[in-house]
Tab-separated table of C-alpha atoms in Angstrom:
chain	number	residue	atom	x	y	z
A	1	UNK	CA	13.973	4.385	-28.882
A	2	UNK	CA	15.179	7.182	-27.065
A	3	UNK	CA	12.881	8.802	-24.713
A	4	UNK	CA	12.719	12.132	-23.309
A	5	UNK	CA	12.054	12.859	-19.293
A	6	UNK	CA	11.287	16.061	-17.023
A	7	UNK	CA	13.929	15.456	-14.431
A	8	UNK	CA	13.596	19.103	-13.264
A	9	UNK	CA	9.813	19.530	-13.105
A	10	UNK	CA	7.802	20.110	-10.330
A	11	UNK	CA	4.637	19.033	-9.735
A	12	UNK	CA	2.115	21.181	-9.130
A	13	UNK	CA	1.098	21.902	-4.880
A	14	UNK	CA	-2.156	20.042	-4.669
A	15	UNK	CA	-4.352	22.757	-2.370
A	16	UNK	CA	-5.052	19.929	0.426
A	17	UNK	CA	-1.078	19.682	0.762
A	18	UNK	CA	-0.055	21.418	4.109
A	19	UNK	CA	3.531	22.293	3.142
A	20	UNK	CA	5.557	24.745	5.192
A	21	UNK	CA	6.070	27.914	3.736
A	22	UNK	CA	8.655	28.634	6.220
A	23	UNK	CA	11.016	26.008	4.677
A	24	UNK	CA	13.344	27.452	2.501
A	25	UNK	CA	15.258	24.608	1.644
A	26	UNK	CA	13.678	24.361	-1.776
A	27	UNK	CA	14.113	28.377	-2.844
A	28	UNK	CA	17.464	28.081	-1.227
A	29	UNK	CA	18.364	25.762	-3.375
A	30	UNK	CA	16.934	27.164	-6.861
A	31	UNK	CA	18.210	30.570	-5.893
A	32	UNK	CA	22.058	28.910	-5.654
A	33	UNK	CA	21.366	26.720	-8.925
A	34	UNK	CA	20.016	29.952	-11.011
A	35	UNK	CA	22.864	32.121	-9.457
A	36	UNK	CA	25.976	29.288	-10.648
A	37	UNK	CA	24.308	29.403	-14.298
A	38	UNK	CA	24.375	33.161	-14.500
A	39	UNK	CA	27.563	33.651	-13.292
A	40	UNK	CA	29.054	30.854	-15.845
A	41	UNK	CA	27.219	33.481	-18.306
A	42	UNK	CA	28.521	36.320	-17.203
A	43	UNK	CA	32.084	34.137	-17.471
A	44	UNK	CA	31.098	33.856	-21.109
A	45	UNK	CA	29.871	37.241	-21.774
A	46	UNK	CA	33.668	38.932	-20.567
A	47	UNK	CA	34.657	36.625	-22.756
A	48	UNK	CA	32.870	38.201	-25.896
A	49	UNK	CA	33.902	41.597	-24.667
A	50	UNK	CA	37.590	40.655	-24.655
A	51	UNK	CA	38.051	39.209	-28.201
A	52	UNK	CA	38.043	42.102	-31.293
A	53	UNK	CA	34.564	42.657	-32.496
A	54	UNK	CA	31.960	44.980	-34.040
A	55	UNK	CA	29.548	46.855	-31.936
A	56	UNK	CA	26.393	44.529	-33.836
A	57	UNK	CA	28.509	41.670	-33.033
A	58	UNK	CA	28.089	42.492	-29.246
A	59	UNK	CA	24.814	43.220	-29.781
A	60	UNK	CA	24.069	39.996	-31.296
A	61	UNK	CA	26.108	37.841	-29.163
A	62	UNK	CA	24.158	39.275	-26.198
A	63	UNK	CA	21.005	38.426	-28.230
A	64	UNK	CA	22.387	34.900	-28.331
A	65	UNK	CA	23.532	34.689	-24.703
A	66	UNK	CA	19.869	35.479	-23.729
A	67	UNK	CA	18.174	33.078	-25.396
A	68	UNK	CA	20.298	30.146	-24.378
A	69	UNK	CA	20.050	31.721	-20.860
A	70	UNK	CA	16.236	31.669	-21.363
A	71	UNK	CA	16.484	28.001	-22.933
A	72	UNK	CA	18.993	26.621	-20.425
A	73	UNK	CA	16.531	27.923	-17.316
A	74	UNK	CA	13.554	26.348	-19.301
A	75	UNK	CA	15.266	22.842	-18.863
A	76	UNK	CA	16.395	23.320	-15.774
A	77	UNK	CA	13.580	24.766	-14.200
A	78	UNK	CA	10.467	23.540	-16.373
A	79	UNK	CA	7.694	25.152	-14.172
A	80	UNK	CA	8.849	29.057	-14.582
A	81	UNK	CA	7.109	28.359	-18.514
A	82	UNK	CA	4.840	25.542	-18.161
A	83	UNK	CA	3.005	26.507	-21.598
A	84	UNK	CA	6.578	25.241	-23.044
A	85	UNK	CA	6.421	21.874	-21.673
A	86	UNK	CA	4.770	20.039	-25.036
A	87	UNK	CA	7.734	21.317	-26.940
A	88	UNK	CA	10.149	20.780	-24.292
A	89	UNK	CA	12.609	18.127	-25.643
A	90	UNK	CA	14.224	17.300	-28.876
A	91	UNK	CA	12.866	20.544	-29.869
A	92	UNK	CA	14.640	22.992	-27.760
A	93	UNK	CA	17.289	20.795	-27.439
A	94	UNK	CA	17.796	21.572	-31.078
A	95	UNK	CA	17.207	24.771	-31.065
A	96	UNK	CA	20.154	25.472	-28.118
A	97	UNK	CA	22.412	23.054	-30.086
A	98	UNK	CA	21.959	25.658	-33.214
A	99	UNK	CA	22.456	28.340	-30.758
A	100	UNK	CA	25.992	26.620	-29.454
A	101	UNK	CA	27.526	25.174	-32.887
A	102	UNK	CA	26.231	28.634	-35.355
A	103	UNK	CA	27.899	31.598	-33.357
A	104	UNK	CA	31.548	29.566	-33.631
A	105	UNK	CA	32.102	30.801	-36.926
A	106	UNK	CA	31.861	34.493	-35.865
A	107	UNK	CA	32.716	34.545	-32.412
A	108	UNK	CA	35.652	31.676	-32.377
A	109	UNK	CA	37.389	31.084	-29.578
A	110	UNK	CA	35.116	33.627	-27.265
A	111	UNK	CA	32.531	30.855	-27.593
A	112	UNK	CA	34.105	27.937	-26.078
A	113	UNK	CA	32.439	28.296	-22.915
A	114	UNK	CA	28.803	27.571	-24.457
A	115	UNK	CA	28.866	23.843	-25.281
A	116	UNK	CA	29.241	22.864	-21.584
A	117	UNK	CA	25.215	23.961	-21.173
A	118	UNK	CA	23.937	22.441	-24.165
A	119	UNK	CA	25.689	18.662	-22.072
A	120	UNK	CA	23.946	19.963	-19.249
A	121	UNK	CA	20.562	20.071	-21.244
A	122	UNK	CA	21.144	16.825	-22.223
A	123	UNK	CA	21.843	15.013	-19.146
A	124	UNK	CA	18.385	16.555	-17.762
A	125	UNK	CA	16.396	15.639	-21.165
A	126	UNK	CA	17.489	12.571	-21.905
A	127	UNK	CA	17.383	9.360	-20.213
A	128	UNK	CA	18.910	6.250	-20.721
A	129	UNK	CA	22.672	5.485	-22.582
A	130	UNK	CA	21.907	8.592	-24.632
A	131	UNK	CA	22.655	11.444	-22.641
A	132	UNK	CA	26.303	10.064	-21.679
A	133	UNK	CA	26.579	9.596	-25.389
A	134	UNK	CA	25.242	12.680	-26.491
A	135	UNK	CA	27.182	14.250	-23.619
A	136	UNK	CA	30.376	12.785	-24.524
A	137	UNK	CA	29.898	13.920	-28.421
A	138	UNK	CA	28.829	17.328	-27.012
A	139	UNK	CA	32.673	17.233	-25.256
A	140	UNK	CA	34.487	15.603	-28.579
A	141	UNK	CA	33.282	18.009	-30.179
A	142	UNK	CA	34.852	20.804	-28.358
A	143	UNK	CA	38.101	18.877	-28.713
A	144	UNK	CA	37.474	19.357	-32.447
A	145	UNK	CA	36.160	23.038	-32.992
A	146	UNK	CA	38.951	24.106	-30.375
A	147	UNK	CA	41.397	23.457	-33.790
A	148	UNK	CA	39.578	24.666	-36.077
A	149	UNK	CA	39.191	28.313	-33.471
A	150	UNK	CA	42.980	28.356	-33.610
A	151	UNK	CA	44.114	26.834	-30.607
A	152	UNK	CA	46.489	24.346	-29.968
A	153	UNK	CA	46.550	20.534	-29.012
A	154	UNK	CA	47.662	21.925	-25.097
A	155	UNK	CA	44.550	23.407	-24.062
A	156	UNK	CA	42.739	20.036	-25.153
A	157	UNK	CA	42.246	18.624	-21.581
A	158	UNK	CA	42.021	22.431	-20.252
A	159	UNK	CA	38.976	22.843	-22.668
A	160	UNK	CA	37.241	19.165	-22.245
A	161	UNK	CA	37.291	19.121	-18.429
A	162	UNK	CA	35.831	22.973	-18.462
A	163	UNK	CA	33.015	21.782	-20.310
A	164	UNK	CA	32.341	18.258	-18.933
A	165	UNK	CA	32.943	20.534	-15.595
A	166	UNK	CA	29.713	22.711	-16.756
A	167	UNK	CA	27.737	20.171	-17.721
A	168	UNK	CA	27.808	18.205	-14.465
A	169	UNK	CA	27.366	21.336	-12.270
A	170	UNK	CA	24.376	22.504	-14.232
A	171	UNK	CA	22.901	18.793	-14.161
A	172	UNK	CA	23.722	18.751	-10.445
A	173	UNK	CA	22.284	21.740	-9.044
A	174	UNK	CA	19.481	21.580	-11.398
A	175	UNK	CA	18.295	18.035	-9.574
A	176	UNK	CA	19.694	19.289	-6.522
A	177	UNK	CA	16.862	21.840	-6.623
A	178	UNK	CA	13.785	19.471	-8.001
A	179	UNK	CA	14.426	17.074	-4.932
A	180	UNK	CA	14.237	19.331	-2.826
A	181	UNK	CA	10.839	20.921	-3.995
A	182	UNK	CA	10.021	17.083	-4.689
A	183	UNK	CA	10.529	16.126	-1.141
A	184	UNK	CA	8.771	19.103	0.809
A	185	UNK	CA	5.933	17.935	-1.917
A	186	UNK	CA	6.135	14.553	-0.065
A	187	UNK	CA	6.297	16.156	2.898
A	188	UNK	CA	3.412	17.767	3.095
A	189	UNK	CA	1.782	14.856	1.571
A	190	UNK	CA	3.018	12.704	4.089
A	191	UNK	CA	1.795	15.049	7.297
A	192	UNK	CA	-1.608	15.633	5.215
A	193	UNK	CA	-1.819	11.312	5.432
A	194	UNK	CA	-1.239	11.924	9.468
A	195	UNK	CA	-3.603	14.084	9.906
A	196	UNK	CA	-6.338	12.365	8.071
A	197	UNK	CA	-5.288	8.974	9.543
A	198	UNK	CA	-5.354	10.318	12.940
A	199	UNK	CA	-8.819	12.065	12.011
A	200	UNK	CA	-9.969	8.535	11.495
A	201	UNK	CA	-8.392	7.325	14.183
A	202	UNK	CA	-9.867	9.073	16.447
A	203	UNK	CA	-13.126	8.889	15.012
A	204	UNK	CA	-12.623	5.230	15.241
A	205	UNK	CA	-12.253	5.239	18.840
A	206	UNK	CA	-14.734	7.594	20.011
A	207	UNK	CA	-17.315	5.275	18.142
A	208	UNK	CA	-15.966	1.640	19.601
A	209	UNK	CA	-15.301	3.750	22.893
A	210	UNK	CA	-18.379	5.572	23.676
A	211	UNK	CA	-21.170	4.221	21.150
A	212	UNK	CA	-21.413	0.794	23.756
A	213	UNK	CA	-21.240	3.293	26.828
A	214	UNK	CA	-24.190	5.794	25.806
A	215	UNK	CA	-26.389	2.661	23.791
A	216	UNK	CA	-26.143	0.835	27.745
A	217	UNK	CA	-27.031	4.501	29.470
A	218	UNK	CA	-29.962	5.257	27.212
A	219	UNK	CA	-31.470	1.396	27.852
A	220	UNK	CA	-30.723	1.853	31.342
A	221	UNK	CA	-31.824	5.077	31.442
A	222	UNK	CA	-35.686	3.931	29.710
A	223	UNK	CA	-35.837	0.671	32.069
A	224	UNK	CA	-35.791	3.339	35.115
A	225	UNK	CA	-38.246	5.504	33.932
A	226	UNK	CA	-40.623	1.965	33.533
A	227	UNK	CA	-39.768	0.738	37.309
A	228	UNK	CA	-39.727	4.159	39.101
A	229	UNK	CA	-43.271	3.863	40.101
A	230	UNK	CA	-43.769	0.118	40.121
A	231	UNK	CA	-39.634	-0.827	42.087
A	232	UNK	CA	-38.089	2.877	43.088
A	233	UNK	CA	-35.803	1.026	44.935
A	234	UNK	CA	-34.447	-0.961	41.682
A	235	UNK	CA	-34.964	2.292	39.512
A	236	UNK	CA	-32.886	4.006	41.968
A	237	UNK	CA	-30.185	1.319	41.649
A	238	UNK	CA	-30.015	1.704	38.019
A	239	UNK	CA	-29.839	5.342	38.200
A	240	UNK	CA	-26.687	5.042	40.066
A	241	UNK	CA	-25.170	2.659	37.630
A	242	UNK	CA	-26.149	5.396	34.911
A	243	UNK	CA	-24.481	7.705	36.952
A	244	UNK	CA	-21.440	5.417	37.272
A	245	UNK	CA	-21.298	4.841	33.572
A	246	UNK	CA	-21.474	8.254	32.922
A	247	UNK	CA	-18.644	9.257	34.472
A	248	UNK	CA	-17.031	6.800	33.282
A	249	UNK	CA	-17.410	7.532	29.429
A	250	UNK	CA	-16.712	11.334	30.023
A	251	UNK	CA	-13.426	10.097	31.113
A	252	UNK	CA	-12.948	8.044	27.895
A	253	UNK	CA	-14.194	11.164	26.261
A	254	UNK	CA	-11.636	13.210	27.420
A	255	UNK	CA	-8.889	10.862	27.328
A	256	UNK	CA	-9.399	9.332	23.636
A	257	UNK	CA	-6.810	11.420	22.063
A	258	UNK	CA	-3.764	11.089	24.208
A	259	UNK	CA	-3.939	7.988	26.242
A	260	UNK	CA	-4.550	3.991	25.216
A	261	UNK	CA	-6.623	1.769	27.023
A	262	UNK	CA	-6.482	-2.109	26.761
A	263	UNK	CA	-10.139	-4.428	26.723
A	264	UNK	CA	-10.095	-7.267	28.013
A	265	UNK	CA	-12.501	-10.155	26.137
A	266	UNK	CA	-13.082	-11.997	29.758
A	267	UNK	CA	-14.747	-8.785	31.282
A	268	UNK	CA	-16.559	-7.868	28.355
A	269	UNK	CA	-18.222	-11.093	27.742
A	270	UNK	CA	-18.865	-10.785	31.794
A	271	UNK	CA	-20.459	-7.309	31.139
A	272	UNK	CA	-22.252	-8.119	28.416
A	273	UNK	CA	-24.055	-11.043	29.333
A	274	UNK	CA	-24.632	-8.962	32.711
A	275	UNK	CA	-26.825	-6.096	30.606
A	276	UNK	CA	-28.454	-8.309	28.289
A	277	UNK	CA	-29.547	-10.415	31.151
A	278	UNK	CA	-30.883	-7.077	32.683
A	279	UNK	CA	-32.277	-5.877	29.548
A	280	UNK	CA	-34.378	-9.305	29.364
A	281	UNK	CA	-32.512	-10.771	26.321
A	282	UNK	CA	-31.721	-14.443	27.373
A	283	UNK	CA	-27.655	-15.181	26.847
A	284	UNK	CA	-25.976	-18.172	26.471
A	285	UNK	CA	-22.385	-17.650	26.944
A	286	UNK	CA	-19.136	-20.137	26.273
A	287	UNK	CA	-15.738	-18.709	26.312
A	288	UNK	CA	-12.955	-21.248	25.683
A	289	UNK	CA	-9.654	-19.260	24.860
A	290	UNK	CA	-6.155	-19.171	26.638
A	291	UNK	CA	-4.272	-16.071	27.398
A	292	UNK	CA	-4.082	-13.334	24.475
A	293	UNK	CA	-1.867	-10.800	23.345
A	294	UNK	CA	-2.927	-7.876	24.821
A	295	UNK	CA	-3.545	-6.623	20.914
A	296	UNK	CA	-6.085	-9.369	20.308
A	297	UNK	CA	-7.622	-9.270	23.804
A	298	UNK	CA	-8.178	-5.756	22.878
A	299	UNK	CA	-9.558	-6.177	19.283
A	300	UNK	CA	-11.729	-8.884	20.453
A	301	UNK	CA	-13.458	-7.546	23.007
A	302	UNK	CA	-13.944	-4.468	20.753
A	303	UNK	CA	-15.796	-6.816	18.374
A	304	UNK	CA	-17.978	-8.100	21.017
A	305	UNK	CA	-18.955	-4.547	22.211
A	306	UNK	CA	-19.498	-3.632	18.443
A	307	UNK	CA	-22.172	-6.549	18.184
A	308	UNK	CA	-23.826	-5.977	21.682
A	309	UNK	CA	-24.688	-2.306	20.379
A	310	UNK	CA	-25.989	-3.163	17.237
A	311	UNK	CA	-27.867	-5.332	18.650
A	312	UNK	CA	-29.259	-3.263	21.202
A	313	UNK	CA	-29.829	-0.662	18.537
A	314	UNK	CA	-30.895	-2.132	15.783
A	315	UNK	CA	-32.782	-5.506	16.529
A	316	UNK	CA	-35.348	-6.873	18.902
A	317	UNK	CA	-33.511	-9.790	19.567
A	318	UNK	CA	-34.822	-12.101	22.651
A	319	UNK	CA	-32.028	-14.673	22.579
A	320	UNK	CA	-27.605	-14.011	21.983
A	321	UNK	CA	-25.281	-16.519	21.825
A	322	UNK	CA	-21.508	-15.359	22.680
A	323	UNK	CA	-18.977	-17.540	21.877
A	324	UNK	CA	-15.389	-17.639	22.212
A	325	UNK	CA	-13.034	-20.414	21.248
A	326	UNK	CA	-9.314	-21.099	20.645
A	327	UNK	CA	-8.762	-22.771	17.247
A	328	UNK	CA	-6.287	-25.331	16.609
A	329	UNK	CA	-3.972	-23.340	14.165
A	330	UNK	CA	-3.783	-20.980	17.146
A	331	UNK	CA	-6.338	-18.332	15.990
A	332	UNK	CA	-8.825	-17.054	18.596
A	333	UNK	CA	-12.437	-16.654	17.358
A	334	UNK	CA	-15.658	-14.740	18.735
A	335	UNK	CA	-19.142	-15.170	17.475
A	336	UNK	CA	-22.059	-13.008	18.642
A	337	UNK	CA	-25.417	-14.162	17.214
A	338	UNK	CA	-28.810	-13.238	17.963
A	339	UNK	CA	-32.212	-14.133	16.373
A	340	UNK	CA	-33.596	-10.374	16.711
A	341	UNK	CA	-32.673	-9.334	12.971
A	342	UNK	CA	-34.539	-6.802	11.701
A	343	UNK	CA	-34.897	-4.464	8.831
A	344	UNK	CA	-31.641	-2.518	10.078
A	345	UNK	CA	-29.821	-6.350	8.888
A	346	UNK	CA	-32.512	-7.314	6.285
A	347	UNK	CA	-29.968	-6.542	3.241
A	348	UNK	CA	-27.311	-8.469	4.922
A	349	UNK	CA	-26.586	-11.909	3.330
A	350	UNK	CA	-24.684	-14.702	4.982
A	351	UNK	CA	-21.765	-13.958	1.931
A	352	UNK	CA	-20.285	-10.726	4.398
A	353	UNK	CA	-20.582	-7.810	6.075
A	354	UNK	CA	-21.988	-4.846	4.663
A	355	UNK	CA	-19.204	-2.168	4.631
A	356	UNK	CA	-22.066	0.960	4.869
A	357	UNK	CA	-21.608	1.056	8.467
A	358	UNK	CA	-18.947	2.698	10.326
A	359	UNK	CA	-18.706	0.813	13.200
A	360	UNK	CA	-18.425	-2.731	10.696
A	361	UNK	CA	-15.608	-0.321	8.657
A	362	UNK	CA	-13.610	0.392	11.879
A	363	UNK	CA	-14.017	-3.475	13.265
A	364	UNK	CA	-12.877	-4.619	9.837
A	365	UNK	CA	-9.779	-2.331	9.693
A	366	UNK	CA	-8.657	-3.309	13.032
A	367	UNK	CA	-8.965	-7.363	12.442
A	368	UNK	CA	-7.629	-7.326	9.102
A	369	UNK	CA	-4.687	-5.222	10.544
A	370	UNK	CA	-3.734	-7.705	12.873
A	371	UNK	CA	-4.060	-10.373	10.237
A	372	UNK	CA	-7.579	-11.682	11.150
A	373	UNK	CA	-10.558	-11.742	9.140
A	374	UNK	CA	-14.466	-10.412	10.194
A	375	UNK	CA	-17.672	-11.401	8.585
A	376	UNK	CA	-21.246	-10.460	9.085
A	377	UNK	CA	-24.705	-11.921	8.213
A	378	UNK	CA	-28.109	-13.793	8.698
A	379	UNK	CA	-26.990	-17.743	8.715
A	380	UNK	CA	-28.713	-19.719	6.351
A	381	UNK	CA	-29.640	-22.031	8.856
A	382	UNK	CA	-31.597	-20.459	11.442
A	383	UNK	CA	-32.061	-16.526	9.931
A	384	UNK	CA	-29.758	-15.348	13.057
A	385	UNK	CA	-27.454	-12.596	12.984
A	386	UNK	CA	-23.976	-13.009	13.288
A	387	UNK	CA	-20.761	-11.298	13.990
A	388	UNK	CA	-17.432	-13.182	13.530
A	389	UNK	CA	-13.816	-12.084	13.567
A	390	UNK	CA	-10.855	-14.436	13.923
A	391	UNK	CA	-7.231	-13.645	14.291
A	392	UNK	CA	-3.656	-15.043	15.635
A	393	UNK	CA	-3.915	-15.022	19.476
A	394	UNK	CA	-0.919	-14.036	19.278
A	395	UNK	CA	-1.090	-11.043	16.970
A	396	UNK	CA	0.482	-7.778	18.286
A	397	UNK	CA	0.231	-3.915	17.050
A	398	UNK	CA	1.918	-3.166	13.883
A	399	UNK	CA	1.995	0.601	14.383
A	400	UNK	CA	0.902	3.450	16.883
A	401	UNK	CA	-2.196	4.063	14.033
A	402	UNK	CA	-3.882	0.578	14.680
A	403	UNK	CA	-3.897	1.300	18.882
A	404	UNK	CA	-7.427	1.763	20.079
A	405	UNK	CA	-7.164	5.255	22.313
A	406	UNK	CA	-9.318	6.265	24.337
A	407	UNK	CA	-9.759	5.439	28.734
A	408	UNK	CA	-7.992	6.922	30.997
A	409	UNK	CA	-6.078	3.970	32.301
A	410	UNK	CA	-7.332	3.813	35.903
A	411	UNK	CA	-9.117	0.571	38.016
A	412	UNK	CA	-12.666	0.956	37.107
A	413	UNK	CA	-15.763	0.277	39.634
A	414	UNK	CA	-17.725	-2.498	39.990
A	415	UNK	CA	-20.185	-0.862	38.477
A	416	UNK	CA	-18.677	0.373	35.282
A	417	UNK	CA	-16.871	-2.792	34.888
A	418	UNK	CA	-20.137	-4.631	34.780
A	419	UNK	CA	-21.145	-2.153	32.081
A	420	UNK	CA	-18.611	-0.649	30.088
């Protein structure tokens, strides 16, 4: 079964599609293909006016020339009458091959230069072995009528190149001028994709960035309120570690767009255990892993800062256990658990993690992108919380998309290094 294909649609701009106006690739190219079939026309048209005819036969033979100038820019260039495209086809395929074959028996000879559109129309409109067969009849039969029009078997290869010649030029340009609109299309889909990925990026990094920063300022920040009239000298302490940490996440701030910054697990499981320990929360730390890839030291340590400010946020744990370990198969695993769930984890079962979240979302993304795996849920067990992500030690950045940005890059303080 034969079926028919668009080749030279184009597909309508979506709105959301930034595409460059300024390139003019596209109308370039359209202009040149519309200006090659007009002049073959006008080719045809002189000629008409050359051979002996009536004034109506003029008439009519312009008549004629219009349409299959109207038809012939339909297949070429389907969107200038979209209302046509459900007839578009055999149809008006038809129709032009009426238009070609009929006029021969009162124009003659004048009309040889016609059947080399209607093999244009077909390579566009058909797919498959039956354009070059229907292409190839289209030329034997100019071979044919060029007898029966009075000339002779010499201008057989004259007249059967000329038209093959016209067929492949309109079927050239005519795709020559759909790719191009196709692939600014894709362009501006493509730079659209960017921008959104970047968008999430960097919404991704402000959040695993800053949301462990301002959670340890705002604890901080309540505990020295509490001690400034019983220990002033402690509250004052903690007030310059605020102020340390503070400058330290404007600096991420201000940086998360344009630079990278590599975690390291070891000093976050350091910091962490550090502020829980200050905030009261009793820690039990192991940490068994060799060196990492600075990729999955990175993505780690982002997981462990993601459960320390849920935690912080969401439960009232009084006991964490962070664990780090080295699997045999080579994969390095964290766990963060604590036994402070609360009705912030109530709907979370021990099959997953719930994707709701953002920060879960972003963590997932950036495990599974190194080929890991993350899961999150009260245990059966004991009705703790837990946070687990596994992936190669080894694993290293597929793309610049899955780098955590953010930090400016420089030695941090004591101080901030104790606490993000």
């Amino acid at each position: 079964m034969w079926r028919m294909r668009m080749p030279g649609s184009i597909p309508q701009q979506s709105r959301r599609s930034p595409v460059h106006e300024s390139d003019l690739a596209p109308r370039v190219a359209a202009v040149i293909t519309i200006v090659v079939i007009l002049c073959v026309f006008v080719v045809a048209v002189t000629y008409v006016l050359r051979a002996p005819h009536t004034t109506w036969d003029l008439v009519g033979s312009f008549v004629l020339l219009l349409a299959l100038l109207g038809l012939q820019l339909n297949h070429s260039f389907p969107a200038l009458v979209p209302w046509a495209t459900p007839y578009r086809g055999w149809r008006t395929l038809g129709i032009q091959a009426v238009l070609t074959y009929a006029p021969f028996t009162v124009f003659g000879a004048a009309w040889m230069g016609i059947p080399g559109f209607l093999a244009g129309s077909v390579l566009l409109l058909l797919r498959g072995p039956a354009r070059m067969l229907l292409c190839g009849a289209v030329v034997a039969s100019v071979v044919a009528i060029q007898f029966a029009v009075g000339f002779g078997r010499h201008e057989v290869g004259y007249n059967a190149v000329a038209t093959l010649l016209t067929a492949l030029v309109v079927y050239g340009l005519s795709r020559l001028a759909t790719l191009m609109h196709d692939v600014q299309i894709a362009r501006g889909e493509l730079i659209r994709m960017a921008v959104d990925r970047e968008r999430i990026r960097f919404s991704r990094d402000l959040h695993d960035l800053l949301g462990y920063s301002l959670t340890t300022i705002k604890l901080k920040g309540e505990l020295a309120c509490r001690l400034l009239a019983l220990r002033p000298e402690q509250a004052e302490e903690e007030m310059r570690e605020i102020l340390a940490l503070s400058n330290q996440a404007l600096a991420d701030m201000r940086s998360v767009a344009s630079s990278y910054r590599e975690l390291r697990l070891s000093t976050e499981v350091g910091a962490a255990e550090s502020l829980l320990n200050a905030m009261g929360i009793r820690t039990v730390e192991h940490t068994d892993v060799g060196p990492l890839s600075a990729a999955a030291d990175t993505v780690l340590a982002t997981v462990l800062r993601e459960g320390i400010t849920n935690l912080l946020r969401h439960s009232k744990a009084e006991q964490c256990r962070i664990e780090a370990r080295e699997l045999e198969d080579g994969t390095a695993r964290i766990t963060v658990a604590n036994d402070g769930v609360g009705s912030a984890f109530s709907h979370l079962g021990p099959e997953g993690c719930d994707r709701g979240g953002s920060g879960l979302e972003s963590l997932t993304a950036r495990v599974e992108a190194l080929g890991g795996r993350l899961s999150a849920g009260v245990r059966p067990d004991d009705g703790w919380f837990e946070l687990m992500a596994a992936l190669p030690r080894d694993a290293a950045w597929g793309s610049a998309d899955e780098k955590p940005s953010g930090g400016s890059g420089r030695p941090r303080t004591a101080a901030t290094e104790a606490f993000g």
